[in-house]
CSV table of C-alpha atoms (C1' of nucleotides) in Angstrom, one decimal:
chain,number,residue,atom,x,y,z
A,1327,MET,CA,6.8,11.7,32.1
A,1328,ALA,CA,5.3,10.0,28.8
A,1329,ARG,CA,1.9,8.3,29.2
A,1330,VAL,CA,0.9,4.9,27.8
A,1331,TRP,CA,-2.1,4.5,25.5
A,1332,LEU,CA,-3.8,1.8,23.6
A,1333,VAL,CA,-5.4,2.2,20.2
A,1334,LYS,CA,-7.5,-0.5,18.4
A,1335,SER,CA,-7.6,-0.9,14.9
A,1336,GLU,CA,-9.1,-3.6,12.7
A,1337,PRO,CA,-6.2,-4.8,10.6
A,1338,ASP,CA,-8.4,-5.1,7.4
A,1339,ALA,CA,-8.9,-1.3,7.6
A,1340,TYR,CA,-5.4,-0.1,9.0
A,1341,ALA,CA,-3.0,-2.7,10.2
A,1342,TYR,CA,0.4,-2.1,12.0
A,1343,ASP,CA,2.0,-2.9,8.6
A,1344,ASP,CA,0.2,-0.1,6.9
A,1345,LEU,CA,1.5,2.4,9.8
A,1346,GLU,CA,4.9,1.0,9.3
A,1347,ARG,CA,4.7,1.6,5.5
A,1348,ASP,CA,3.2,5.0,5.9
A,1349,GLY,CA,5.6,6.1,8.6
A,1350,ARG,CA,3.1,8.0,10.2
A,1351,THR,CA,-0.8,8.6,10.1
A,1352,ALA,CA,-3.6,10.7,11.4
A,1353,TRP,CA,-5.5,8.7,13.7
A,1354,GLU,CA,-8.8,9.7,12.0
A,1355,GLY,CA,-12.4,8.5,12.7
A,1356,VAL,CA,-12.6,8.3,16.1
A,1357,ARG,CA,-16.2,9.4,16.8
A,1358,ASN,CA,-16.6,8.5,20.5
A,1359,TYR,CA,-16.3,11.4,22.9
A,1360,GLN,CA,-14.5,9.8,25.6
A,1361,ALA,CA,-11.7,8.6,23.1
A,1362,ARG,CA,-11.6,12.2,21.6
A,1363,ASN,CA,-11.3,13.6,25.0
A,1364,PHE,CA,-8.2,11.4,25.6
A,1365,MET,CA,-6.7,12.4,22.4
A,1366,ARG,CA,-7.4,16.1,22.8
A,1367,ASP,CA,-6.7,16.6,26.4
A,1368,GLU,CA,-4.3,14.2,27.6
A,1369,MET,CA,-2.2,12.8,24.6
A,1370,ARG,CA,1.1,14.4,24.1
A,1371,GLU,CA,3.7,14.0,21.6
A,1372,GLY,CA,6.1,11.2,22.7
A,1373,ASP,CA,3.7,9.3,24.8
A,1374,ALA,CA,3.8,5.4,24.0
A,1375,VAL,CA,0.8,3.7,22.1
A,1376,LEU,CA,0.2,0.0,22.3
A,1377,TYR,CA,-1.3,-1.0,18.9
A,1378,TYR,CA,-4.1,-3.5,19.1
A,1379,HIS,CA,-5.6,-5.3,16.3
A,1380,SER,CA,-9.3,-5.9,16.9
A,1381,SER,CA,-12.0,-7.9,15.0
A,1382,THR,CA,-9.5,-10.5,13.8
A,1383,ASP,CA,-8.8,-14.2,14.3
A,1384,ALA,CA,-6.5,-13.5,17.6
A,1385,PRO,CA,-7.1,-10.0,18.6
A,1386,GLY,CA,-4.1,-8.6,20.5
A,1387,VAL,CA,-1.4,-6.2,20.8
A,1388,VAL,CA,1.2,-6.2,17.8
A,1389,GLY,CA,3.3,-3.2,18.1
A,1390,VAL,CA,4.3,-0.1,20.0
A,1391,ALA,CA,3.9,3.3,18.5
A,1392,THR,CA,4.1,6.9,19.6
A,1393,VAL,CA,2.0,9.9,19.6
A,1394,ALA,CA,3.7,12.1,16.9
A,1395,SER,CA,1.8,15.3,16.9
A,1396,ALA,CA,-0.2,17.6,19.2
A,1397,PRO,CA,-4.0,17.3,18.8
A,1398,TYR,CA,-5.7,18.9,16.0
A,1399,PRO,CA,-9.0,18.7,14.2
A,1400,ASP,CA,-9.7,15.6,12.2
A,1401,PRO,CA,-10.1,16.7,8.7
A,1402,THR,CA,-12.4,13.9,7.7
A,1403,GLN,CA,-15.2,15.6,9.7
A,1404,PHE,CA,-15.5,18.1,7.1
A,1405,ASP,CA,-15.2,15.9,4.2
A,1406,GLU,CA,-18.6,15.2,2.8
A,1407,ALA,CA,-17.2,12.3,0.8
A,1408,SER,CA,-15.7,10.7,4.0
A,1409,PRO,CA,-17.5,8.0,5.8
A,1410,TYR,CA,-16.5,10.2,8.9
A,1411,TYR,CA,-18.1,13.3,7.7
A,1412,ASP,CA,-20.1,15.1,10.5
A,1413,PRO,CA,-22.5,17.6,9.1
A,1414,LYS,CA,-22.9,19.0,12.6
A,1415,SER,CA,-19.3,20.0,13.0
A,1416,THR,CA,-18.0,23.3,11.6
A,1417,PRO,CA,-14.0,24.5,11.2
A,1418,ASP,CA,-14.9,27.2,13.7
A,1419,ALA,CA,-16.2,24.7,16.3
A,1420,PRO,CA,-14.7,21.3,15.4
A,1421,ARG,CA,-16.1,18.5,17.1
A,1422,TRP,CA,-13.5,15.8,16.5
A,1423,VAL,CA,-10.0,16.0,17.4
A,1424,LEU,CA,-7.0,13.6,16.7
A,1425,VAL,CA,-3.3,13.2,17.0
A,1426,ASP,CA,-0.8,11.6,14.6
A,1427,ILE,CA,0.8,8.3,15.3
A,1428,ALA,CA,4.1,6.9,14.2
A,1429,PRO,CA,5.3,3.3,14.7
A,1430,LEU,CA,8.2,2.7,17.1
A,1431,ARG,CA,8.7,-1.3,17.0
A,1432,ARG,CA,6.7,-4.2,16.0
A,1433,LEU,CA,6.5,-6.9,18.8
A,1434,PRO,CA,8.2,-10.4,18.0
A,1435,ARG,CA,4.9,-11.7,18.2
A,1436,VAL,CA,1.4,-10.9,19.0
A,1437,VAL,CA,0.4,-10.7,22.5
A,1438,THR,CA,-3.4,-11.7,22.4
A,1439,LEU,CA,-6.1,-10.6,24.3
A,1440,GLN,CA,-6.7,-14.1,25.7
A,1441,GLU,CA,-3.2,-13.9,27.3
A,1442,LEU,CA,-3.7,-10.5,28.6
A,1443,LYS,CA,-7.0,-11.7,30.3
A,1444,ALA,CA,-5.2,-14.5,31.7
A,1445,ASP,CA,-2.3,-12.3,33.2
A,1446,ALA,CA,-2.9,-10.9,36.6
A,1447,ARG,CA,-1.0,-7.6,35.8
A,1448,PHE,CA,-4.0,-6.7,33.5
A,1449,GLU,CA,-6.7,-7.2,36.2
A,1450,GLY,CA,-8.5,-4.0,36.3
A,1451,SER,CA,-7.1,-2.6,33.2
A,1452,LEU,CA,-9.7,-0.8,30.7
A,1453,LEU,CA,-8.6,-3.3,27.8
A,1454,THR,CA,-9.9,-6.5,29.7
A,1455,HIS,CA,-12.7,-4.9,31.5
A,1456,ARG,CA,-15.9,-6.3,30.1
A,1457,GLY,CA,-17.8,-4.1,28.0
A,1458,THR,CA,-15.1,-1.6,27.3
A,1459,ARG,CA,-15.3,-0.5,23.7
A,1460,LEU,CA,-13.3,2.5,23.6
A,1461,SER,CA,-10.9,2.6,20.7
A,1462,VAL,CA,-8.3,4.7,22.4
A,1463,MET,CA,-8.0,4.2,26.3
A,1464,PRO,CA,-5.1,5.1,28.9
A,1465,MET,CA,-3.0,2.1,30.0
A,1466,ASP,CA,-0.3,2.1,32.7
A,1467,GLU,CA,3.5,2.1,32.2
A,1468,ALA,CA,3.4,-1.4,33.7
A,1469,HIS,CA,1.3,-2.6,31.0
A,1470,LEU,CA,3.8,-1.6,28.5
A,1471,ARG,CA,6.5,-3.4,30.2
A,1472,ALA,CA,4.5,-6.4,30.8
A,1473,VAL,CA,3.3,-6.6,27.0
A,1474,GLU,CA,6.9,-6.3,25.8
A,1475,GLU,CA,8.1,-8.9,28.3
A,1476,MET,CA,5.4,-11.3,27.3
A,1477,ALA,CA,6.2,-10.8,23.5
A,1478,GLN,CA,9.8,-12.0,24.2
A,1479,ARG,CA,8.7,-15.6,25.4
A,1480,ALA,CA,6.4,-18.1,24.0
A,1481,PRO,CA,2.6,-17.8,24.9
A,1482,ALA,CA,1.7,-19.7,28.0
A,1483,ASP,CA,-1.4,-21.7,27.4
B,609,DG,C1',-23.3,-14.3,11.9
B,610,DC,C1',-24.6,-13.7,16.8
B,611,DC,C1',-25.3,-11.0,20.6
B,612,DA,C1',-24.0,-8.2,24.9
B,613,DA,C1',-23.0,-4.1,26.2
B,614,DC,C1',-22.7,0.4,25.5
B,615,DG,C1',-23.6,5.0,23.2
B,616,DT,C1',-26.5,8.4,20.7
B,617,DT,C1',-30.7,10.1,19.1
B,618,DG,C1',-35.2,12.1,19.2
B,619,DG,C1',-39.9,12.0,20.5
B,620,DC,C1',-42.4,13.3,24.3
C,331,DG,C1',-34.9,15.2,31.4
C,332,DC,C1',-36.5,10.3,30.5
C,333,DC,C1',-36.2,6.6,28.0
C,334,DA,C1',-37.2,3.4,23.9
C,335,DA,C1',-35.2,2.6,19.7
C,336,DC,C1',-31.5,2.2,17.1
C,337,DG,C1',-26.6,1.8,15.7
C,338,DT,C1',-22.0,0.3,16.8
C,339,DT,C1',-18.3,-2.2,18.7
C,340,DG,C1',-16.0,-6.3,19.1
C,341,DG,C1',-15.3,-10.9,21.1
C,342,DC,C1',-16.6,-15.2,20.2
DNA sequence: GCCAACGTTGGC
DNA sequence: GCCAACGTTGGC
């Protein structure tokens, strides 16, 4: 059974629009070991991905994407010109691993973090847990269904 | 821009 | 291996 993940991106850096335009993208630049481990060890092609916009006016989930490749080394770690260059990583023993992500569907509206925090179905989720700064995190199937359901109706405030 | 929360680094 | 200093994330 396919799993459900959530990835964060700053829309100024790479928005869901950009993902739709590109058709797919390598989820490069993740430099957190826990997030890397999820991509390297647990993500599989076909898993669902909640696409979340962070550091913006109304942070929240904007679309659903899918894992579109097996894990492979993040090429930016070897690129001296990249901000993600890691001098301690070598092609023989790459430190950072990523997957490709492809868009599935944009949500009818943004489901904001504020709404998610107010919804009992997200109690105990990593996303709403205070202090979680992971940019790649596991979610539940129920969270995916809840987000899609919430996106169908007007925000309850 | 502030700052809480957390991860990483490096001296010892 | 401890832990202080520093850097980053990300909501507000």
